[in-house]
Every structure is written in structure tokens, then in C-alpha cells.
Coordinates of C-alpha atoms and ligand atoms in Angstrom, one line a residue:
Chain W
M182 CA 91.4 68.2 116.6
K183 CA 94.1 69.6 118.6
G184 CA 96.4 72.4 116.7
F185 CA 99.5 70.3 116.4
Y186 CA 97.9 67.3 114.8
S187 CA 95.6 69.2 112.7
R188 CA 98.5 71.4 111.4
K189 CA 100.7 68.3 110.8
L190 CA 97.8 66.7 108.6
H191 CA 97.7 70.0 106.7
S192 CA 101.5 69.9 106.0
L193 CA 101.5 66.2 105.2
L194 CA 98.6 66.6 102.6
G195 CA 100.2 69.4 100.8
V196 CA 102.9 67.0 99.8
I197 CA 101.1 63.6 99.8
P198 CA 98.9 63.4 98.0
L199 CA 98.5 67.0 96.7
G200 CA 102.3 67.4 95.7
F201 CA 102.0 64.3 93.7
F202 CA 98.9 65.2 92.2
I203 CA 100.3 68.6 90.9
L204 CA 103.2 66.8 89.4
E205 CA 101.0 64.2 87.7
H206 CA 98.9 67.1 86.5
M207 CA 101.9 68.7 85.1
I208 CA 103.2 65.7 83.2
T209 CA 99.5 65.1 81.7
N210 CA 99.3 68.7 80.5
F211 CA 102.7 68.6 79.0
S212 CA 101.4 65.6 76.8
A213 CA 99.7 68.6 75.0
V214 CA 103.0 70.0 74.2
E215 CA 104.5 66.6 73.1
G216 CA 101.7 65.0 71.3
G217 CA 99.3 67.7 70.6
S218 CA 95.6 67.3 70.9
Q219 CA 95.7 63.4 70.4
G220 CA 98.6 63.1 72.8
F221 CA 96.6 64.9 75.3
K222 CA 93.5 62.9 74.8
D223 CA 95.6 59.8 75.1
S224 CA 96.9 61.0 78.4
V225 CA 93.3 61.8 79.9
A226 CA 92.2 58.4 78.6
L227 CA 94.9 56.7 80.6
L228 CA 94.2 58.5 83.7
N229 CA 90.6 57.6 83.4
S230 CA 91.5 54.0 82.8
L231 CA 93.1 53.7 86.2
P232 CA 91.1 51.2 88.3
L233 CA 88.8 52.9 91.0
V234 CA 89.6 56.3 89.4
I235 CA 86.7 58.1 91.3
V236 CA 87.8 56.6 94.6
L237 CA 91.5 57.9 93.8
E238 CA 89.9 61.2 92.9
I239 CA 88.1 61.6 96.0
F240 CA 90.7 60.5 98.4
G241 CA 93.6 61.6 96.5
I242 CA 92.5 65.0 95.3
W243 CA 89.1 66.3 96.5
L244 CA 89.1 65.6 100.3
P245 CA 92.8 66.6 100.7
L246 CA 92.4 69.7 98.8
L247 CA 89.4 70.8 100.8
Y248 CA 91.1 70.3 104.0
H249 CA 94.3 71.7 103.0
G250 CA 92.7 74.7 101.2
V251 CA 90.2 75.5 104.0
Y252 CA 92.7 75.2 106.8
G253 CA 95.3 77.0 104.7
M254 CA 92.9 80.0 104.2
Y255 CA 92.5 80.0 107.8
I256 CA 96.3 79.8 108.4
A257 CA 97.0 82.5 105.8
F258 CA 94.8 85.1 107.4
Q259 CA 96.2 84.6 110.8
A260 CA 99.5 85.9 109.6
K261 CA 100.5 89.5 110.3
P262 CA 103.1 90.1 107.6
N263 CA 105.9 92.5 108.5
N264 CA 108.1 92.4 105.3
T265 CA 108.6 96.1 105.2
R266 CA 110.3 95.9 108.6
F267 CA 112.1 92.5 108.1
K268 CA 113.3 92.4 104.6
N269 CA 114.7 89.0 104.1
E270 CA 114.2 86.4 101.6
R271 CA 112.9 83.8 103.7
N272 CA 110.3 86.4 105.1
L273 CA 109.4 87.1 101.5
R274 CA 108.8 83.5 100.8
Y275 CA 106.6 83.2 104.0
L276 CA 104.5 86.0 102.6
L277 CA 104.4 84.6 99.1
Q278 CA 103.3 81.2 100.5
R279 CA 100.3 82.7 101.9
I280 CA 99.4 85.0 98.9
T281 CA 99.7 82.0 96.5
G282 CA 97.8 79.8 98.8
V283 CA 94.9 82.3 98.4
L284 CA 95.3 82.8 94.6
V285 CA 95.5 79.0 94.2
F286 CA 92.1 78.7 96.4
A287 CA 90.3 81.0 94.0
F288 CA 92.1 79.4 90.8
V289 CA 91.3 75.9 91.8
I290 CA 87.5 76.6 92.4
W291 CA 87.3 78.5 88.8
H292 CA 89.3 75.8 87.1
L293 CA 87.3 72.9 88.5
Y294 CA 84.0 74.7 87.8
E295 CA 85.2 75.0 84.1
T296 CA 86.6 71.6 83.8
R297 CA 85.9 68.7 86.0
L298 CA 82.3 70.0 87.3
Q299 CA 81.1 70.5 83.4
V300 CA 82.2 66.8 83.1
A301 CA 80.4 65.6 86.2
L302 CA 77.3 67.6 84.9
G303 CA 77.5 65.9 81.5
N304 CA 78.0 69.3 79.7
V305 CA 81.4 67.9 78.2
T306 CA 83.2 64.8 77.9
H307 CA 86.7 63.9 79.0
E308 CA 87.7 63.9 75.4
E309 CA 86.6 67.4 74.8
L310 CA 88.5 68.9 77.7
G311 CA 91.4 70.0 75.5
G312 CA 88.9 72.0 73.4
V313 CA 87.4 73.6 76.5
M314 CA 90.9 74.6 77.7
H315 CA 91.6 76.0 74.0
D316 CA 88.6 78.1 74.3
I317 CA 89.6 79.5 77.6
V318 CA 93.3 80.3 77.0
M319 CA 92.3 82.0 73.7
N320 CA 90.6 84.7 75.7
P321 CA 93.6 86.9 76.7
V322 CA 92.2 87.9 80.1
F323 CA 91.6 84.2 80.9
F324 CA 95.0 83.3 79.8
I325 CA 96.8 85.9 82.1
L326 CA 94.7 84.6 84.8
Y327 CA 95.5 81.1 84.1
L328 CA 99.2 82.0 83.8
I329 CA 98.8 83.6 87.3
G330 CA 97.2 80.4 88.5
V331 CA 99.5 77.9 87.3
I332 CA 102.7 80.0 88.5
S333 CA 101.1 80.7 91.8
A334 CA 100.6 76.9 92.2
A335 CA 104.0 76.0 91.1
F336 CA 105.5 78.4 93.8
H337 CA 103.1 77.4 96.5
F338 CA 104.0 73.5 96.1
S339 CA 107.7 73.9 95.7
N340 CA 108.1 76.5 98.4
G341 CA 105.7 74.4 100.6
L342 CA 108.0 71.4 99.9
W343 CA 110.9 73.5 101.3
S344 CA 108.8 74.4 104.5
F345 CA 107.5 70.8 104.8
L346 CA 111.1 69.5 105.0
V347 CA 111.6 72.0 108.1
S348 CA 108.3 71.2 109.7
W349 CA 109.0 67.6 109.9
G350 CA 112.6 68.2 111.1
I351 CA 114.1 66.8 107.8
T352 CA 116.3 69.7 107.2
V353 CA 117.6 71.1 110.5
G354 CA 120.6 73.2 110.1
P355 CA 121.1 76.3 108.1
R356 CA 123.2 74.5 105.4
A357 CA 120.5 71.8 104.9
Q358 CA 117.9 74.4 104.6
R359 CA 119.9 76.5 102.1
V360 CA 120.6 73.5 99.9
S361 CA 116.9 72.5 100.0
S362 CA 116.1 76.1 99.2
Y363 CA 118.2 75.8 95.9
I364 CA 116.5 72.5 95.0
C365 CA 112.8 73.6 95.8
M366 CA 113.4 76.9 93.8
T367 CA 114.9 75.1 90.9
M368 CA 111.7 72.8 91.1
F369 CA 109.6 76.1 91.0
A370 CA 111.3 77.2 87.9
I371 CA 110.8 73.8 86.1
V372 CA 107.2 73.2 87.3
A373 CA 106.4 76.9 86.5
V374 CA 107.9 76.6 82.9
L375 CA 106.4 73.1 82.1
F376 CA 102.9 74.4 83.1
T377 CA 103.2 77.7 81.2
W378 CA 104.6 75.7 78.2
S379 CA 101.3 73.5 78.2
L380 CA 99.1 76.7 78.5
F381 CA 100.7 77.9 75.1
A382 CA 100.3 74.5 73.5
F383 CA 96.7 74.6 74.4
R384 CA 96.4 77.8 72.1
G385 CA 97.5 75.6 69.2
V386 CA 94.7 75.5 66.2
E387 CA 94.4 71.9 66.5
F388 CA 92.7 71.9 69.8
Q389 CA 90.3 74.1 68.2
A390 CA 88.8 71.3 66.4
E391 CA 86.7 69.9 69.6
G392 CA 86.1 73.1 71.6
T393 CA 85.3 76.1 69.3
A394 CA 84.2 73.8 66.5
L395 CA 81.6 72.3 68.6
L396 CA 80.5 75.7 69.8
E397 CA 80.4 76.8 66.3
T398 CA 78.2 73.9 65.0
I399 CA 75.8 74.7 68.0
R400 CA 75.8 78.2 67.1
V401 CA 75.0 77.1 63.5
F402 CA 72.1 75.1 64.5
V403 CA 70.7 77.6 66.7
G404 CA 71.3 80.5 64.3
Chain N
M143 CA 131.8 134.7 122.5
A144 CA 133.5 131.6 122.0
T145 CA 131.0 129.7 124.1
A146 CA 128.1 131.0 122.4
D147 CA 129.4 130.0 119.2
T148 CA 129.9 126.5 120.2
K149 CA 126.3 126.5 121.5
L150 CA 124.9 127.6 118.2
T151 CA 127.0 124.7 116.4
A152 CA 126.5 122.2 119.1
K153 CA 125.4 118.8 117.7
K154 CA 121.8 118.0 118.4
V155 CA 120.2 114.4 118.5
K156 CA 116.5 114.4 117.7
F157 CA 114.1 111.7 118.9
V158 CA 110.5 110.8 118.0
V159 CA 109.1 108.8 120.8
T160 CA 105.9 106.9 120.6
R161 CA 104.0 107.4 123.9
Q162 CA 101.1 106.0 125.7
D163 CA 99.8 107.3 129.0
D164 CA 98.2 103.9 130.1
P165 CA 97.5 100.3 128.8
K166 CA 94.1 101.5 127.3
S167 CA 94.8 104.9 126.0
A168 CA 95.7 105.8 122.5
S169 CA 99.3 106.3 121.5
Y170 CA 100.9 109.6 120.3
T171 CA 104.3 110.8 119.4
E172 CA 106.4 113.4 121.0
E173 CA 109.5 114.9 119.7
F174 CA 112.7 115.6 121.7
E175 CA 115.9 117.3 120.8
L176 CA 119.0 117.0 123.2
D177 CA 122.7 117.9 123.0
Y178 CA 125.0 115.3 121.4
R179 CA 127.4 113.7 124.0
P180 CA 130.1 111.2 122.7
G181 CA 129.2 107.6 123.4
M182 CA 125.5 108.3 124.2
N183 CA 123.0 105.5 123.7
V184 CA 119.3 105.4 123.8
I185 CA 118.9 104.7 127.6
S186 CA 121.3 107.6 128.4
A187 CA 119.3 109.9 126.1
L188 CA 116.1 108.6 127.9
M189 CA 117.7 109.5 131.2
E190 CA 118.4 113.0 129.9
I191 CA 114.8 113.4 129.0
Q192 CA 113.8 112.3 132.5
R193 CA 116.1 114.9 134.1
N194 CA 114.7 117.6 131.8
P195 CA 111.3 116.5 130.4
V196 CA 110.8 119.3 127.8
N197 CA 109.7 118.4 124.2
L198 CA 110.9 120.0 121.0
K199 CA 108.2 122.7 121.2
G200 CA 109.6 123.6 124.5
E201 CA 106.7 122.4 126.4
N202 CA 107.0 120.8 129.9
T203 CA 105.8 117.3 129.5
S204 CA 105.9 114.1 131.7
A205 CA 109.3 112.1 131.8
V206 CA 109.2 109.1 129.1
C207 CA 108.8 105.9 131.0
W208 CA 111.2 102.9 130.0
E209 CA 112.5 99.8 131.7
S210 CA 116.3 98.8 132.1
N211 CA 118.5 96.9 134.4
C212 CA 121.8 95.7 133.3
L213 CA 122.8 98.3 130.7
E214 CA 124.9 95.8 129.0
E215 CA 122.6 93.6 126.8
V216 CA 122.1 90.8 129.1
C217 CA 118.9 91.2 130.9
G218 CA 116.5 91.9 128.0
A219 CA 114.3 94.5 130.0
C220 CA 115.2 97.5 127.7
S221 CA 113.8 96.0 124.4
M222 CA 112.0 98.6 122.3
T223 CA 111.6 99.2 118.6
I224 CA 114.3 101.7 117.5
N225 CA 114.0 103.0 113.8
G226 CA 111.8 100.1 113.1
K227 CA 114.1 97.3 114.7
P228 CA 113.4 95.6 117.8
R229 CA 116.6 95.6 119.9
Q230 CA 117.9 96.7 123.2
A231 CA 118.0 100.3 123.9
C232 CA 121.1 100.1 126.2
A233 CA 123.2 98.7 123.2
A234 CA 121.9 101.2 120.7
L235 CA 124.7 103.7 120.3
I236 CA 123.4 107.1 118.9
D237 CA 126.4 107.3 116.7
N238 CA 125.2 104.4 114.8
L239 CA 121.5 105.4 114.2
E240 CA 120.0 107.4 111.6
Q241 CA 118.1 110.6 112.7
P242 CA 115.4 111.4 113.8
I243 CA 115.8 108.3 115.9
R244 CA 112.3 106.7 116.3
V245 CA 111.6 105.0 119.5
E246 CA 108.5 102.9 119.9
P247 CA 107.4 100.2 122.4
M248 CA 107.3 96.5 121.1
R249 CA 103.8 96.4 120.3
T250 CA 103.4 92.6 120.1
F251 CA 103.2 93.0 123.8
P252 CA 100.7 94.7 125.9
V253 CA 102.0 98.3 126.4
V254 CA 102.0 99.3 130.0
R255 CA 103.2 102.8 129.6
D256 CA 105.3 104.7 127.1
L257 CA 107.9 102.2 126.2
V258 CA 107.3 99.9 129.1
I259 CA 105.8 96.7 127.9
D260 CA 104.6 93.4 129.7
R261 CA 106.3 90.5 128.7
S262 CA 104.5 88.0 130.9
R263 CA 103.2 85.8 128.1
M264 CA 107.0 84.7 127.6
F265 CA 107.4 83.8 131.3
S266 CA 104.2 81.8 131.2
A267 CA 105.4 80.1 128.2
L268 CA 108.6 79.1 129.9
K269 CA 106.5 77.6 132.7
R270 CA 104.3 75.8 130.2
V271 CA 107.2 74.1 128.6
K272 CA 108.8 73.5 132.0
A273 CA 112.0 75.3 131.2
W274 CA 113.8 74.0 134.2
I275 CA 115.6 71.0 135.7
P276 CA 113.9 69.3 138.5
I277 CA 116.4 68.4 141.0
D278 CA 114.6 68.4 144.3
G279 CA 113.5 65.3 146.0
T280 CA 112.6 64.4 149.7
Y281 CA 116.1 62.8 150.0
D282 CA 119.3 63.5 148.5
L283 CA 119.4 62.7 145.0
G284 CA 123.0 62.6 144.5
P285 CA 125.2 64.1 141.8
G286 CA 123.5 64.2 138.3
P287 CA 125.2 62.7 135.2
R288 CA 128.0 64.6 133.9
M289 CA 127.7 66.9 130.8
A290 CA 130.7 66.5 128.3
E291 CA 132.4 69.9 128.0
K292 CA 132.0 70.1 124.4
K293 CA 128.2 69.8 124.8
R294 CA 128.3 72.2 127.8
Q295 CA 129.9 74.8 125.4
W296 CA 127.2 74.2 122.8
A297 CA 124.4 74.4 125.4
Y298 CA 125.8 77.7 126.8
E299 CA 125.0 79.4 123.5
L300 CA 121.3 78.3 124.0
S301 CA 121.3 79.3 127.4
K302 CA 122.2 82.9 126.6
C303 CA 118.4 83.8 126.0
M304 CA 117.4 86.9 128.1
T305 CA 113.6 86.4 127.3
C306 CA 114.1 89.9 125.7
G307 CA 110.9 89.3 123.4
V308 CA 112.8 90.6 120.1
C309 CA 112.2 87.4 118.3
L310 CA 108.4 87.5 119.3
E311 CA 108.4 91.1 117.9
A312 CA 109.9 89.9 114.6
C313 CA 107.6 87.0 114.2
P314 CA 104.7 87.5 111.7
N315 CA 102.8 84.6 113.5
V316 CA 103.1 86.1 116.9
N317 CA 100.1 88.5 117.0
E318 CA 96.6 89.1 118.5
K319 CA 95.1 86.6 116.0
T320 CA 97.0 83.6 117.3
D321 CA 98.4 82.1 120.5
F322 CA 101.6 80.9 119.2
M323 CA 104.2 81.0 122.2
G324 CA 107.0 82.4 119.9
P325 CA 110.5 80.9 119.3
A326 CA 112.3 81.6 122.4
A327 CA 110.5 79.0 124.5
I328 CA 110.7 76.4 121.8
S329 CA 114.7 76.9 121.9
Q330 CA 114.7 76.5 125.7
V331 CA 113.0 73.2 125.4
R332 CA 116.1 72.1 123.2
L333 CA 118.3 73.4 125.7
F334 CA 116.8 71.6 128.7
N335 CA 116.1 68.5 126.9
A336 CA 119.9 68.3 126.1
H337 CA 120.8 68.5 129.6
P338 CA 121.7 65.1 131.1
T339 CA 119.4 65.5 134.0
G340 CA 116.8 67.7 132.1
E341 CA 116.6 65.0 129.6
M342 CA 114.7 62.8 132.1
N343 CA 111.6 65.0 131.7
A344 CA 112.2 65.4 127.8
E345 CA 108.9 63.9 126.8
E346 CA 106.8 66.4 129.2
R347 CA 108.3 69.4 127.5
L348 CA 107.7 67.8 124.0
E349 CA 104.2 67.3 125.0
A350 CA 103.8 70.9 126.2
L351 CA 105.1 72.0 122.7
M352 CA 102.4 69.9 121.2
E353 CA 99.7 71.8 123.1
E354 CA 97.5 74.7 121.6
G355 CA 99.8 77.6 120.6
G356 CA 102.9 75.4 120.7
I357 CA 105.2 74.6 118.0
E358 CA 102.8 74.0 115.3
G359 CA 102.4 78.0 115.1
C360 CA 105.7 78.4 113.3
G361 CA 105.4 79.5 109.8
N362 CA 109.1 79.4 108.7
S363 CA 109.5 83.2 108.1
Q364 CA 113.0 82.8 110.0
N365 CA 112.9 86.4 111.0
C366 CA 113.6 85.3 114.7
V367 CA 117.0 83.9 114.0
R368 CA 118.1 87.0 112.2
A369 CA 116.6 89.5 114.9
C370 CA 118.0 87.7 118.0
P371 CA 120.5 90.0 119.5
K372 CA 122.2 87.0 121.3
G373 CA 122.8 84.9 117.9
I374 CA 120.8 82.0 119.3
P375 CA 120.2 79.6 116.2
L376 CA 116.5 79.6 116.9
T377 CA 115.4 78.2 113.5
T378 CA 117.8 75.3 114.0
S379 CA 116.2 74.7 117.4
I380 CA 112.8 74.8 116.0
A381 CA 113.6 72.4 113.3
E382 CA 115.1 70.2 115.9
M383 CA 112.0 70.3 118.0
N384 CA 109.9 69.7 114.9
K385 CA 111.7 66.5 114.4
A386 CA 111.6 65.6 118.2
T387 CA 107.7 66.2 118.4
S388 CA 107.1 64.5 115.1
K389 CA 109.1 61.3 116.4
H390 CA 107.2 61.6 119.7
M391 CA 103.9 61.6 117.9
F392 CA 104.8 58.4 115.9
K393 CA 106.0 56.8 119.2
R394 CA 102.9 57.4 121.0
W395 CA 100.7 56.1 118.0
L396 CA 102.8 53.0 117.5
G397 CA 103.5 52.5 121.3
V398 CA 107.0 51.5 120.7
Ligands
LIG252 C1 93.7 75.4 97.8 C2 94.2 76.5 98.3 C3 95.3 76.3 99.2 C4 95.5 77.1 100.2 C5 94.6 78.2 100.6 C6 96.8 76.7 100.8 C7 97.3 77.3 101.8 C8 98.6 77.0 102.5 C9 99.3 77.7 103.6 C10 98.7 79.1 104.0 C11 100.4 77.0 103.9 C12 101.4 77.7 104.8 C13 101.3 76.7 106.1 C14 102.7 77.0 106.9 O1 103.7 77.3 106.5 O2 102.6 77.1 108.2 C15 100.5 76.0 102.8 C16 101.4 75.2 102.8 C17 101.6 74.1 101.9 N1 100.9 73.9 100.9 FE1 99.2 74.8 100.6 N2 97.4 75.8 100.1 C18 96.6 75.4 99.1 C19 96.7 74.6 98.1 C20 97.8 73.6 97.9 C21 98.1 72.6 96.9 C22 97.2 72.5 95.8 C23 99.2 72.1 97.3 C24 99.9 71.0 96.5 C25 100.4 71.2 95.4 C26 99.8 72.7 98.6 C27 101.0 72.3 99.1 C28 101.6 72.9 100.2 C29 102.6 72.5 100.9 C30 103.7 71.2 100.5 C31 102.8 73.2 102.1 C32 104.0 73.2 103.2 C33 103.4 72.5 104.3 C34 104.3 72.9 105.5 O3 104.9 73.9 105.6 O4 104.4 72.0 106.3 N3 98.9 73.6 98.9 N4 99.3 76.0 102.2
LIG253 S1 115.8 83.9 121.7 FE1 117.0 85.7 121.4 S2 115.4 87.4 120.7 FE2 114.4 85.6 121.5 S3 113.9 86.1 123.7 FE3 116.0 85.0 123.7 S4 117.6 86.5 123.4 FE4 115.6 87.5 122.9
LIG254 S1 119.2 97.0 130.3 FE1 119.6 94.8 130.3 S2 119.8 94.5 128.1 FE2 119.5 96.6 128.2

């Protein structure tokens, strides 16, 4: 496909559907803060009760993520950053957009492997995911890696939205681009805080019940 | 004795010049020290070296090659990297520069020799996007539509581009891994598409921007607009052309 159209598609998919998905994911996770273990379970159940959920997943998440991610890696490595010579905030955000893209790429693969893939393989059920998350975030190294992952994703999406608005000619002049910078960076702060908050919530003991407790039982049986 | 004293205390200017003997050979640096003269700039210093090509070690060397024409920052020929910043050497006053003054070619472009670079890619980009207004016919086409004075003044700002290459040097997406044409030509499409006669070929220019290496190569680092010596609103031009090409894409698909 010609560069122009493939790049436009990359840009579009970053916001629709991936941008919507990340916001949805943020809200679902936040139910762990608001409603604890049961609240999170209810949210997951609500999502899974959507009609044609697998079709929504394939066309709303997997395929767009695959396209945007792979093409994004290609774009990221085509850059020749010059931030030491040109020190301005937009150039820094240009670099961070690429670095966070690469980090999110790695993070998403790992996170999917631990969660959705294990569900698909039948090793865990959707109801047990809260417990799986609890086990992950109780490990201090994994917790830090998850923090880096969610903050990177929050930045990549928010700054990406700013750049999307320029790429489609929606914010044209310097003032429009400055105002949208403020809005998008505020959004970064909010999305990052909410995701982080949820990660802390997953450390709560009530999530232990499913995850660790399950493992403990297995250990007892094996031992 | 008085003259000897002044000689001893005479202010000196030190240069570190990145040199290269031919397009394929490796680059190296050579240092020069010149007597300070009030009002001197990088070009006059290079002329001084040309008159007396002796380096800091006192060795005879070849004169440093560079390009320049207008000497008043309107032709763009003398662009080079001075203390890390791409700019016009003729407008780079020694008084305003930190020493030693590091002078390098703008390496985004192929180096011909020393500070001389080949900016052909910019001229091919201008040809690709048809950055001109076709007015020739087999008969007299008559006078074109008039341009409002206010618009003319606005367009004049965009027309100041001297194809100097500074914006390409500043762009992290213009490099050997990509074929991005750079900001200058995109802004020229905006200029020629705004002209009442040029507008008649607007779609051709937009389609040229939608070809490989066109407008999609922009990654919004926005270095170009900060680096342009002519203060051309390059990022506004790019966003405006993003809008025009996006519209054109939908128009072509939907056939309206
Ligand atoms: C999976 C790994 C990912 C990689 C490697 C990646 C890479 C990139 C890169 C390099 C860009 C810069 C394009 C440019 O400015 O020219 C970009 C833009 C963008 N990305 Fe991602 N991305 C990834 C995931 C995501 C996700 C999950 C989202 C949604 C939440 C997202 C949303 C965006 C948006 C909105 C843009 C802006 C599009 C534009 O500038 O027009 N990306 N991505
Ligand atoms: S737009 Fe400015 S920086 Fe770029 S070539 Fe023209 S004058 Fe030089
Ligand atoms: S010689 Fe023309 S811009 Fe410097």
C-alpha cells in the first residue's frame, strides 16, 4: 500500500479503535479501586456479556494493535533523533512518542501472554484474572515494569492524540496546537494516575483469594 | 614596542572546521586561528583562511571550500552547521558565537567537499510537487485572476523560502533511512495552491504530496519551524496540507 494511505490508517487506528480501547481498559481496571475484587469481576463479566465479544476483540483490538504496533515499530526505527542539538519540548515529545511506542510493544506482548493468552489456553478463567494480576503486581520487579508499561501507554496515547489532530489537519495553527497540547497532557496525567491507582488496588489482599490462594491449594496438593 | 604589544594582546578567533576532501573520503577536523576584526562573520573568516591557508599548528594546508552568493541571507547557499546549529554562515557574526567556533557541513545532504553540500534533493522535491504556476499556452491566455492585497502580503511570507536546507537538517525524519522530502516543499505547495492561478493545478500538487516520501513522512517534532531563518510557519503549512490531502483523499474515494 502506498505510504500515504498506510500511514493514515496507522494514525486512525491509534485513536479509533485503540484509543477507545485504552480508555475502556482504564475504566474497567478502575472498578478494582471502586468495587474491589467483586467490582472488577463484575466489570469483566459485563464486557464478556457483550454480543459478538470475540468479533469485537478481533476487529476492535487484535488486528488494529497488530497493524499499528508493527508499522509503528517500523516508523520508530526510521527516526534519527537529534534532541541534543534541538532542545525543545515538541522534539522531546517526538522522541518519547517513539520510545513509549517501543516500550508499549514489549509490554503489550508480555501482558497479553500473562492474561488473555492464559484465558485462551484454558489455564485461567476470566473470573480469576484479578488474582493473576494480584500475583504479578506483588512481585516488586514486575510491579515496577507494569508501572512503566501503563505510564508509557498513557503517554503514547495522549501525545498520539495530539499528533493525530495535527496529522489530520484538525489543529492547524500554533494556538490550536498549544491548546490541544494542554488538553492532551492533562489527559496523560489523568490516564496515568487512574491506571497506576488500579495497579495499587490489585495489590490489595482481597485479590489474593483467587490467585495466590489458588496457587497455594495447588501447592498443597502437589506437596 | 607599542606595535609588538598590541600584536601580543590582539584578540584571536579560533575555528574548528570539519573537512572532507571528496564525497567518499572520511571527514576530519582542522583548527585555525585568525586575528579578530570587528564585524567579521563566518564567511569573512573563511575568506581569510582562503587567503592564508595555514592551520593552528602552522602547517600549510588547502583552503577550506564553501559556497556563498548573496552574503545577505537570501540565497541559502552558505548554509552550514555552526556550533551545532544549521544556519547561514554569512549571517553568523563572530561576536555572537561562542569560541572555538565549530563549523561543519550540513550532513543531512551529501558532502561534495569540506563545507560544500549537494542540495539537489530539495530541487527535485520542488519539481515533484510542481512548485510553479503554469502560465504558458499556445495562445495568449490573458491576465489571470487578481490576488487580494492582504492575501499577497500573507503569501509573501511563504515565498521567502530560499531552499537553504536548514529545515531538512533540523528534521529527525529526514535521514538516510527515509525518503521524506522535508518541510520546505510542503510549504511551497501551500503557497502555490493559494495563488489564484496556481490554484487551478492544486490537486496535482496535493497528489504529489500523497506520493511516496511525501507529507506522510512528517512526525511532528516541529524543529523545522524553530530552525527556519526566514520564520516561515512551516508547521502551520504542514498541518494545512495535512487537512487538504486528507480532504482530497475522501473526495477521491467518495467521488464528490
Ligand atoms: C503496540 C505497540 C505500539 C507501537 C510500536 C506504536 C508506535 C507508534 C509510533 C512510532 C507512532 C508515531 C507516528 C508518528 O507520529 O508519525 C505512533 C502514533 C500513535 N499511536 Fe502508537 N504504537 C503502539 C501502540 C499504540 C496503542 C496501544 C495506542 C492506543 C492507545 C496507540 C496510539 C497512537 C496514536 C493515537 C498515535 C498518533 C497517530 C498520529 O500521529 O497520527 N499506539 N505509534
Ligand atoms: S523553509 Fe526556511 S529553513 Fe526550510 S529551506 Fe526554506 S528558508 Fe530554509
Ligand atoms: S550567501 Fe546567500 S544566504 Fe548566505
